[in-house]
Structures are given as C-alpha cells and as structure tokens.
Coordinates of C-alpha atoms in Angstrom, one line a residue:
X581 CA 11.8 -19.9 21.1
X582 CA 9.2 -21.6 18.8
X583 CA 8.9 -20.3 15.7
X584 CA 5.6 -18.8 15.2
X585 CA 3.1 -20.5 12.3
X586 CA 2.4 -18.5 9.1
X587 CA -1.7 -18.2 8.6
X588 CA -0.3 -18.7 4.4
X589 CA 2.3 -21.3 5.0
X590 CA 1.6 -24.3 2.1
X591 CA -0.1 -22.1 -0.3
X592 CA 2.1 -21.3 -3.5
X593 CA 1.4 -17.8 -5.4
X594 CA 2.6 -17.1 -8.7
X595 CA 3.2 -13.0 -9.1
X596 CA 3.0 -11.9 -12.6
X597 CA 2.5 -8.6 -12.1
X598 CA 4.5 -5.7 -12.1
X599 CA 5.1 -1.9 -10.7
X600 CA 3.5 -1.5 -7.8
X601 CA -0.5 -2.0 -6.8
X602 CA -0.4 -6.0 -8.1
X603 CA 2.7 -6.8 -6.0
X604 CA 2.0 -5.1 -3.0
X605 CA -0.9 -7.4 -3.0
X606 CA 1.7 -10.1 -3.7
X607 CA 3.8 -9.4 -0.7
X608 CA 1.0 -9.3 1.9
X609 CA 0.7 -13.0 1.2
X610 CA 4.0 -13.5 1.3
X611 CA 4.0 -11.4 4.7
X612 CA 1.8 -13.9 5.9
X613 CA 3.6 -16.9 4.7
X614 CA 2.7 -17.7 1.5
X615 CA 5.7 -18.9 -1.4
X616 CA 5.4 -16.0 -3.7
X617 CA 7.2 -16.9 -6.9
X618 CA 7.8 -13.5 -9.2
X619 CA 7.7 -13.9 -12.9
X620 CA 10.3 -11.4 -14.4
X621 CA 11.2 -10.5 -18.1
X622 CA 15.0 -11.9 -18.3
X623 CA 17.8 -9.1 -18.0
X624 CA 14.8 -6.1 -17.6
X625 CA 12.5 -7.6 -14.8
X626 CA 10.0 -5.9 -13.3
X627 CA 9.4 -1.7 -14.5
X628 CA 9.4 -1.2 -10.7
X629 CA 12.7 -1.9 -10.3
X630 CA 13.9 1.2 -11.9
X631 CA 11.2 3.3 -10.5
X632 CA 11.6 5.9 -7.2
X633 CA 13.9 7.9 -6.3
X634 CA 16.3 6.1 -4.4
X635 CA 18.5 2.9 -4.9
X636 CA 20.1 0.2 -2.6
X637 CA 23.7 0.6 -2.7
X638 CA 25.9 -2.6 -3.8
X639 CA 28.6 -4.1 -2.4
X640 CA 30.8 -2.9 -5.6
X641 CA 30.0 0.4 -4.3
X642 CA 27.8 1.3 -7.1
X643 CA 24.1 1.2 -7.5
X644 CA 22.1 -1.4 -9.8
X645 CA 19.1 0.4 -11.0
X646 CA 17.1 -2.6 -10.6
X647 CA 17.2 -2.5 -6.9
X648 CA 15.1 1.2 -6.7
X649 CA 13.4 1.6 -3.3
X650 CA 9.8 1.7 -5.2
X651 CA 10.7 -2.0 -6.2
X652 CA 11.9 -3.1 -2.8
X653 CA 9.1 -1.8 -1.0
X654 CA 6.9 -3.6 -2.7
X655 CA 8.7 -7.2 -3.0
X656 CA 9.8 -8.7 0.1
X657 CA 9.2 -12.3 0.6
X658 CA 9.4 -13.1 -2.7
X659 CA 11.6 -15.6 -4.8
X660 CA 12.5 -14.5 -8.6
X661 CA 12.4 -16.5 -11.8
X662 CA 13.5 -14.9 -15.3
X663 CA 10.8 -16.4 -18.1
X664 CA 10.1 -15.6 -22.0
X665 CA 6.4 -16.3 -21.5
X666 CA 6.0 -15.2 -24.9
X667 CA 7.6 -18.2 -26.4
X668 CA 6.7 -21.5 -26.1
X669 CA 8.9 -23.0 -23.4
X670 CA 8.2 -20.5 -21.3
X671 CA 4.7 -20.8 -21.1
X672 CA 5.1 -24.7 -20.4
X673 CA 7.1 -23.6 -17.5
X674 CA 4.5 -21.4 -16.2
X675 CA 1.9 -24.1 -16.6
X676 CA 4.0 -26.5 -15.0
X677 CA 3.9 -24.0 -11.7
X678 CA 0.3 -23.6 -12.2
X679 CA -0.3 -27.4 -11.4
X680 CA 1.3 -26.6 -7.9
X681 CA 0.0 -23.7 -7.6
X682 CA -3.1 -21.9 -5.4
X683 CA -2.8 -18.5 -6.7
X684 CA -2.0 -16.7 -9.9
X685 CA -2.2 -12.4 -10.2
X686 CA -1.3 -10.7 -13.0
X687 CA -1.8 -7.3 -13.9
X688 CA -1.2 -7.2 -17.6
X689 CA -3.8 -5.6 -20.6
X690 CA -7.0 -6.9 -20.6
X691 CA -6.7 -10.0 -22.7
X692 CA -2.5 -10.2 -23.3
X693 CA -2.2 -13.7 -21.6
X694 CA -4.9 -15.3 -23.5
X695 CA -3.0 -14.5 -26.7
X696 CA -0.3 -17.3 -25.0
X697 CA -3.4 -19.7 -23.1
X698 CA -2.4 -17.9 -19.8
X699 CA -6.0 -17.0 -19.4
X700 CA -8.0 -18.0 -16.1
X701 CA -10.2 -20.4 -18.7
X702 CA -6.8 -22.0 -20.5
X703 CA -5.0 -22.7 -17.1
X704 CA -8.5 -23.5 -15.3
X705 CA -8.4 -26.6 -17.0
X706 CA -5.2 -27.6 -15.6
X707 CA -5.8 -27.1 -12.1
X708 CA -9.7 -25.8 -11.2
X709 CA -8.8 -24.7 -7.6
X710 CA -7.0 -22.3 -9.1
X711 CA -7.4 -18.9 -7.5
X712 CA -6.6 -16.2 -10.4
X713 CA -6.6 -12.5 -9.7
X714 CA -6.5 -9.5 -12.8
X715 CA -5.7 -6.2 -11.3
X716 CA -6.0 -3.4 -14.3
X717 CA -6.8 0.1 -14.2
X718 CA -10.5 0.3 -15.0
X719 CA -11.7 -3.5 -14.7
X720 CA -11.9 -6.1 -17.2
X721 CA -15.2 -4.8 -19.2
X722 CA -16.4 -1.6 -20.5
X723 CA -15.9 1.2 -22.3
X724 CA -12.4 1.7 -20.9
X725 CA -11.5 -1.3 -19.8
X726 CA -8.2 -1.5 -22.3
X727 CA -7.1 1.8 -21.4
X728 CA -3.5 1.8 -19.0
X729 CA -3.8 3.4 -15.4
X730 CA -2.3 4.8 -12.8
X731 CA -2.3 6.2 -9.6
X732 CA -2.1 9.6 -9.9
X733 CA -5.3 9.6 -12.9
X734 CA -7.5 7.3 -10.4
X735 CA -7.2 10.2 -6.9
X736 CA -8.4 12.9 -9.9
X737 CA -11.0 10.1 -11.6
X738 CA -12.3 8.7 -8.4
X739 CA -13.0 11.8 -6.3
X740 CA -10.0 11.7 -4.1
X741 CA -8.3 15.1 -5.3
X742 CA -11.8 16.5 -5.4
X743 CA -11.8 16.5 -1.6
X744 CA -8.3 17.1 -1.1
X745 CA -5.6 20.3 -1.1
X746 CA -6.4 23.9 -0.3
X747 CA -9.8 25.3 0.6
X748 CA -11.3 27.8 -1.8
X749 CA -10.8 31.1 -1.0
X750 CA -7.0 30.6 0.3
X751 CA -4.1 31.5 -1.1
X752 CA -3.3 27.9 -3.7
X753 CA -6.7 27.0 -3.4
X754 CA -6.9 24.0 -5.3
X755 CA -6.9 20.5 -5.5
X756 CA -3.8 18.0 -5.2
X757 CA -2.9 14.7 -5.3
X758 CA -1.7 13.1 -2.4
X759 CA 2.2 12.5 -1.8
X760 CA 2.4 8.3 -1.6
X761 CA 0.6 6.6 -4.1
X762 CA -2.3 6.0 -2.6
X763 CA -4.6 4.6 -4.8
X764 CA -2.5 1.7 -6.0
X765 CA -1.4 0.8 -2.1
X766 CA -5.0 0.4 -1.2
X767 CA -5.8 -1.8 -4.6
X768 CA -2.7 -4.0 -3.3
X769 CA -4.6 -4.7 0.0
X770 CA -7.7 -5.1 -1.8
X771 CA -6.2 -7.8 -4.1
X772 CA -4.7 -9.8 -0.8
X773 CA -8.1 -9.5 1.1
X774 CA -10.1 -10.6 -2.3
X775 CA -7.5 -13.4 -2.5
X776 CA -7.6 -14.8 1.4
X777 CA -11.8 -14.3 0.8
X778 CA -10.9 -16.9 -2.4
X779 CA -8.9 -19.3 -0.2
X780 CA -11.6 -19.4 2.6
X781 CA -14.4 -19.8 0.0
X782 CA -12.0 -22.7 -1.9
X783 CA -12.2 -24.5 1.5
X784 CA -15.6 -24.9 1.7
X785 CA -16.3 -25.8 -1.3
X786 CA -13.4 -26.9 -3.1
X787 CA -13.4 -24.9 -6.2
X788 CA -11.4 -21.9 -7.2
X789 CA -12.0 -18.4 -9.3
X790 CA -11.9 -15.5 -11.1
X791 CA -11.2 -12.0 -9.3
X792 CA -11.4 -8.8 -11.3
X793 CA -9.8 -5.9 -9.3
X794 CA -9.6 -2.4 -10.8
X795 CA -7.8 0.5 -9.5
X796 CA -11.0 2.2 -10.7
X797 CA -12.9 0.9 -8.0
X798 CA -10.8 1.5 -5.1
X799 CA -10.3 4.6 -5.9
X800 CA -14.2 5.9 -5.5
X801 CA -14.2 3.3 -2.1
X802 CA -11.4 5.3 -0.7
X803 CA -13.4 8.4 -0.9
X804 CA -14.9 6.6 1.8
X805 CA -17.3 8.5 4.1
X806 CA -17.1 12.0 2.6
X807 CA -18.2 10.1 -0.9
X808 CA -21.0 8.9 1.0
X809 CA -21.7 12.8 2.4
X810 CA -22.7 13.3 -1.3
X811 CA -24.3 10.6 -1.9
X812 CA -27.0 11.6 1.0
X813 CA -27.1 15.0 0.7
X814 CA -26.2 15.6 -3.1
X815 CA -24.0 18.1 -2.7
X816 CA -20.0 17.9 -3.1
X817 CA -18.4 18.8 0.5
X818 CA -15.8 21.1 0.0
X819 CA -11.7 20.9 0.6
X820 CA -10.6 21.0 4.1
X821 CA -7.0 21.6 3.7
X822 CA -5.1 19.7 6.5
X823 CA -9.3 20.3 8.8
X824 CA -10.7 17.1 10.3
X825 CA -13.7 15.2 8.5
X826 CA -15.7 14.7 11.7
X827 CA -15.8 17.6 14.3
X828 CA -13.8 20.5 14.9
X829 CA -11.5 22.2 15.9
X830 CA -9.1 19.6 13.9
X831 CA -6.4 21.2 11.8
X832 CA -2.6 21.8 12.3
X833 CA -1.5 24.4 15.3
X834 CA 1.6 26.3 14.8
X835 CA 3.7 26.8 17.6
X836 CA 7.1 28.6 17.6
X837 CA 9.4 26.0 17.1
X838 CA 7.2 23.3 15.2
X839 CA 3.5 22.4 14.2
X840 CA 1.3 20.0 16.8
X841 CA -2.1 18.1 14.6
X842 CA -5.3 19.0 17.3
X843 CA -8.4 17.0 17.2
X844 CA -10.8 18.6 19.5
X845 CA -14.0 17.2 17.4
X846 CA -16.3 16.6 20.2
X847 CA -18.0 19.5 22.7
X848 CA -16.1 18.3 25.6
X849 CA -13.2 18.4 23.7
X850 CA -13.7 21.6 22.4
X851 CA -14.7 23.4 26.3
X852 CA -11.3 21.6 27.9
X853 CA -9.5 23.0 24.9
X854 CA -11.1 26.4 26.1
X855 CA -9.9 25.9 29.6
X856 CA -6.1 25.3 28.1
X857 CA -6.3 28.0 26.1
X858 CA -7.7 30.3 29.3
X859 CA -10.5 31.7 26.6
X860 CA -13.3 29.7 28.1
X861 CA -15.9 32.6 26.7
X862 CA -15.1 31.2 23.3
X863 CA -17.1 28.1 24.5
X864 CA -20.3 29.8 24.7
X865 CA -19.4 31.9 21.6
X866 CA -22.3 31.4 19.2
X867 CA -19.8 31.6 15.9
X868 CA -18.3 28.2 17.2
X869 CA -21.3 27.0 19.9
X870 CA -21.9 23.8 17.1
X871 CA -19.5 21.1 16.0
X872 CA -20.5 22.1 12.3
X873 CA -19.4 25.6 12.8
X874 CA -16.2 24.9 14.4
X875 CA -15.5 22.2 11.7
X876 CA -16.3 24.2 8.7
X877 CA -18.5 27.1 8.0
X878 CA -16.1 28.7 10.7
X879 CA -13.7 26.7 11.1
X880 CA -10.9 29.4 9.6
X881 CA -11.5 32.1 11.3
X882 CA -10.7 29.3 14.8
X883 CA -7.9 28.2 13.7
X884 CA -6.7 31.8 13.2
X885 CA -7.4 32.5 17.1
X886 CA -5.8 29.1 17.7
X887 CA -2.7 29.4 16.3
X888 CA -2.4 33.0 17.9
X889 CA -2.3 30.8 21.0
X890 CA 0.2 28.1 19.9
X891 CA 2.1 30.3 18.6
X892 CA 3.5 31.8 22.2
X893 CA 4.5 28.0 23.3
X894 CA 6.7 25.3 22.1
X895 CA 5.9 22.1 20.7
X896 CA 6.6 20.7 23.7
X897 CA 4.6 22.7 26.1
X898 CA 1.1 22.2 24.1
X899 CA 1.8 18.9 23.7
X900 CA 1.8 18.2 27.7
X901 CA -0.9 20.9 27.8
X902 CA -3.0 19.2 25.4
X903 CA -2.1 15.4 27.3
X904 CA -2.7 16.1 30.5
X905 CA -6.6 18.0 29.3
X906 CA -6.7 14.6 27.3
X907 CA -7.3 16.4 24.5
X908 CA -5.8 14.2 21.1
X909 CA -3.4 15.9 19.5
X910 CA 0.1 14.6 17.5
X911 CA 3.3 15.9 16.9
X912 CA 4.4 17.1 13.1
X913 CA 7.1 14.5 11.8
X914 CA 9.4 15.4 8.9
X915 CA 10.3 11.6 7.9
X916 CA 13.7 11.6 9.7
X917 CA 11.4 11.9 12.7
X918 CA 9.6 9.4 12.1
X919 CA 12.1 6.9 13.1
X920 CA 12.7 8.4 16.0
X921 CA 9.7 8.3 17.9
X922 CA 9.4 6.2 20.6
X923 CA 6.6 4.4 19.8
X924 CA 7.7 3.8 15.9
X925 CA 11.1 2.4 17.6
X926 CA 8.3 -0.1 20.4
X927 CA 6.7 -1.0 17.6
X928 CA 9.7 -1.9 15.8
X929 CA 8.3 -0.2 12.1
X930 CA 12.1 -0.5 10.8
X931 CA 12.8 -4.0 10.1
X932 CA 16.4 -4.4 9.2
X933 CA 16.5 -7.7 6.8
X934 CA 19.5 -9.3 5.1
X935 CA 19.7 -8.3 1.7
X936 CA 22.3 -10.2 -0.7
X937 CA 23.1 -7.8 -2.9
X938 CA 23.5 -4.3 -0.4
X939 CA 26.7 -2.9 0.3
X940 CA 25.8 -3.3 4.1
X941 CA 24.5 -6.8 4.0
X942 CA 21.2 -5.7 4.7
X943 CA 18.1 -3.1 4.4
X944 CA 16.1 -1.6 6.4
X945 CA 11.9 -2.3 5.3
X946 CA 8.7 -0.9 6.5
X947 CA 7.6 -3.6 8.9
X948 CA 4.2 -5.0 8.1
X949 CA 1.1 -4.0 9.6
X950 CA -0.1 -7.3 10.4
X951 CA 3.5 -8.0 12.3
X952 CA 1.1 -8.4 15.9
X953 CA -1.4 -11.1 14.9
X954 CA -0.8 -12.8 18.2
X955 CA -0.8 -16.3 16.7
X956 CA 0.3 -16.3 13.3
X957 CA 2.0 -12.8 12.4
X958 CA 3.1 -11.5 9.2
X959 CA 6.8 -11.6 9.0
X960 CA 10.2 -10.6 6.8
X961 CA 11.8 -13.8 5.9
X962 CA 13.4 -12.4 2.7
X963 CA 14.8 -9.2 1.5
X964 CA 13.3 -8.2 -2.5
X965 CA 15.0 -10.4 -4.5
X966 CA 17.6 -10.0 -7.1
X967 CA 16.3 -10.1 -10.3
X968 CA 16.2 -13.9 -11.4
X969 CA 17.9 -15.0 -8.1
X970 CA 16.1 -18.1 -7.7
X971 CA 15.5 -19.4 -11.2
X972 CA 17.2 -22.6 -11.2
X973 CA 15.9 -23.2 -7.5
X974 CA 12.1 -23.0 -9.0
X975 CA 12.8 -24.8 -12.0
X976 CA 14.5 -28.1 -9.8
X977 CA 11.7 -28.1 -8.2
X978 CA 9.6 -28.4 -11.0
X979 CA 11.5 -31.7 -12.4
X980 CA 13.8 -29.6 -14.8
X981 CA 17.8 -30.9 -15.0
X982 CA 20.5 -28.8 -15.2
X983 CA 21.4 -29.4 -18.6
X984 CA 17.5 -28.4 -19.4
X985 CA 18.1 -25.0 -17.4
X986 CA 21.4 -24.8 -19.3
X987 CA 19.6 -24.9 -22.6
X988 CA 16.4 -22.6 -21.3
X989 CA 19.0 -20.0 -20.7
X990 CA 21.1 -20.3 -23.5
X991 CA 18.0 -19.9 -25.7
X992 CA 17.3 -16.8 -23.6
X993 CA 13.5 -18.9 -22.3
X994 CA 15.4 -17.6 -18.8

C-alpha cells in the first residue's frame, strides 16, 4: 500500500509553548506532517503534563505525572528536547534550530523571549522566512495585554457563558461554562489555520511573519452567530438551556429509559413531528404556528407536551419513529457510549498508537478531524513524547557531538 503524502511533510516547527491552546495548534501541524520539535524546561517540561485528571499508566506499574491525559491530548506527533533557554547555550541551540526552521510559536508573556533575543525581530535576522506565531491571552498590545489567561475567564469575558446554561426563570437559572475547554481548543485551530495561511502567503512571495493570536479574540468569534443576533438587533438573546439556535422544536426529549436530542427547526419538520406524535392539531395551534414561537417565546411550555410524549416510549422506539418521518434527531451518549457507536467505531475516532512509556505499549488518542483528506490526510505517527525523549536526536542533527551533549547536560543546558 503506498503510503499516503503529508500536505506539511518538509516544514520544521519549533513548539515553545505550553498547556494546552499553543500546542494543540502545534499538533495539527504535526497531524498533517510537519516535524514539530517541543522545547521543554529540563526535569519539569511542559505545565500540561501534570494537568487533567487522568494519567497513562507505566510499564513499572505506576503513573509519571508527566504523562496526564491533558498533556497527551494535546502532543502527538511531536519530538521533545529539554533546553535552559535562559542561559546562554541554550539559546544558541534554539537559534541554531531556527536557521532550519519554518515555524516558531510560543506562548509565553508578552515580551519574555526578547529579554534572551528570542523575539520575532532578533531571530528574523537569522532566517527572514521565518513564520513566528505569539498565542497570549488578550493579544500582544493594550491595556491588558500582560495580564495571564485562560479558558475558563475568556467563555465569561467573550460572551460565551452569557448565552449559555439555564434559561431564566428555571430552576438553576444561570450561566455556566462549558465542560471541555473550549476557548483554548478553538485558539489552537486558529493558530494552525493562521500558520498554513503564513506558509501559502511565504510561497508567493517568499518572505515570512508575525502572527499575534489571542485567546481574547477567539473567544468573542465563537459567540459566532448569536453574537451577531446582538450586533443587528441590539439586544442580548437570552439562554437556551440545551434549545436549538435556529428553529424549534430543538431541545432534549426524555424517554423512559434515556434522553433522544430533536431538531425539528423547520415547518415541515415540525407538522411530520405532529403526525409522529398523533397531535397533528398542535400544527395549526397558534401558540406554536411560527418557528420563533416554537423556538423561544414558547418554546417551554412544547417541550413540556413533548416530553409527556417521549416519555411513554423508549429510546429506541422514538429514535426509529423520528428516522423513518426523517425527522433529525440523536441519541444522548454518556462518554462510555461514545465509543460504541457504530459510526464513531466506521470512522475509526479511537486511534490506538504505540506509546513507549505505557504499561500496555500503547494509547488510545482522539483521531484527527482532518484523518479523511482524500489525498494527503492528517495522521498519528507518534504517541506524546516523553519528556526530553529526543534530545540528543535534535541536537546530532544540528552538528552537536556527543561529548558537546555530554557537557550541555552535565551543566543542566539539557
């Protein structure tokens, strides 16, 4: 079988960042074939690594806290280099990866790496196609721009908790944050699509540059089309709970041995739902004749006559009720059952990768999105490193000796 080509093979990244938006921008490159080389502190690493709530299990039977699962979902496809860049040796070695480089992120405080000349200007001068991405919290100017940030303050900051938890007048009503970190996932994709944007605008014309992402700024984009609702009426649409943003009925149907997501947002939708439900008077109803009065000003009080419905049938039974009217609806998945449904398991979403370090000899990652490009997929080729696994590797290839390593590590450069 040929081995398929990688759309990044022959471009080099260096990944100075750390936690979790910066690198997953990091590993999307790497998904799609880039050489992603991770600069980590020597004997800490990255923070990530002992973040989450869950760690890969060693073959000692133990568990390193520097393999957490928030590190390796975020650092596949990436080789790892301990370096002092604080010190003078270590920032040669940096600049000698820069002259082979095509990409450089880092996510550190606005300013820290010029303090060493690992500022875009300092290392511009070394090798002008470089491509050199900051991702910070609020941006590299203004009032706040030296301020930390993370995910959870950016979904209240940016709007995205505004529009999202219970409605008012429920029981909790409230806003909340939503459960994965959001805000920083999206800013990783972001970075990788501001980066390929780079490399396409370096081919043309031969020159590389400066990309300023901010967590700030993805957050208020992510608001997304119920941001723009405000922005052309000028007034703040209120929480839906788990209810659609377009038409309604969309909300969650309980049935009596599980919960079924219906999205009946369009009139046709909405009259076949009728038909199911053998209520077709409620079509003609004038409290839900209107897509914005099913959707939200009544949009409660259906539901309520909804779920009296689903509540007499099994999960089952409305889900082959709601397929055969072609109505779209989903079953609720606790994340057990995520795994096992049967179009996950086509689409192969667990991607079991050989891992050094695990007790099994592997790990099972999320599969990348962009796994189906028909021509040049994104692909696993290595399992999140260990933490400096690949040091001396990096450094032969950059002319350095072993008795050169040998003294780098000894004066703890590496």
């Amino acid at each position: 079988m040929t081995k398929p080509k990688s759309a990044l093979e022959g471009i080099r990244v260096i990944d100075m960042s750390r936690v979790f938006a910066a690198p997953v921008g990091a590993q999307i490159l790497g998904d799609l074939g880039a050489d992603v080389i991770k600069v980590e502190r020597p004997g800490v690493g990255d923070d990530g690594r002992g973040y989450g709530l869950a760690w890969v299990k060693g073959k000692e039977g133990g568990v390193d806290p520097r393999h957490s699962s928030f590190f390796t979902v975020s650092n596949r496809n990436k080789r790892s280099i301990t370096l002092n860049h604080s010190k003078p040796e270590g920032q040669e070695v940096i600049r000698k990866l820069v002259e082979t480089a095509d990409v450089l992120i880092e996510n550190y405080k606005v300013g820290d790496l010029k303090r060493f000349r690992l500022d875009y200007e300092s290392l511009k001068a070394i090798n002008p196609r470089l491509i050199y991405c900051s991702v910070t919290g609020f941006g590299q100017t203004g009032p706040m721009a030296a301020l930390p940030g993370y995910d959870g303050l950016f979904q209240a900051t940016g709007g995205m908790m505004a529009v999202t938890g219970i409605p008012e007048g429920r029981p909790g009503a409230g806003p909340l944050k939503a459960g994965p970190s959001l805000v920083d996932f999206i800013t990783g994709h972001n970075t990788a699509l501001a980066i390929m944007g780079a490399l396409m605008y370096r081919e043309r014309t031969g020159e590389g540059q400066y990309i300023d992402i901010a967590l700030l700024d993805t957050s208020v984009a992510m608001v997304s089309h119920i941001m723009q609702d405000y922005l052309i009426s000028g007034e703040a649409p209120p929480r839906l709970g788990n209810g659609g943003n377009g038409g309604g009925p969309a909300d969650l149907m309980h049935c009596s041995d599980g919960i079924v997501y219906l999205t009946a947002g369009t009139d046709e939708h909405w009259r076949r739902l009728t038909v199911v439900m053998q209520q077709e008077e409620l079509f003609e109803d004038p409290r839900f004749d209107s897509n914005l009065k099913r959707g939200k000003t009544a949009r409660a009080e259906l539901m309520d006559i909804i779920n009296a419905w689903s509540g007499q049938h099994t999960v089952a039974e409305i889900m082959g009720l709601l397929d055969e009217a072609g109505i779209p609806s989903a079953k609720y998945n606790e994340l057990p059952e995520v795994w096992e449904d049967v179009q996950v398991q086509h689409r192969k979403l667990r991607a079991t990768t050989p891992h050094a370090y695990a007790e099994a000899g592997s790990v099972d990652l999320i599969q990348s999105p962009l796994a189906q490009m028909s021509a040049s997929p994104a692909t696993i080729r290595r399992a999140p490193p260990i933490l400096g696994e690949h040091t001396d590797e990096v450094l032969h290839e950059l002319g350095y000796g072993d008795e050169q390593i040998a003294a780098l590590r000894e004066a703890k450069i590496v």
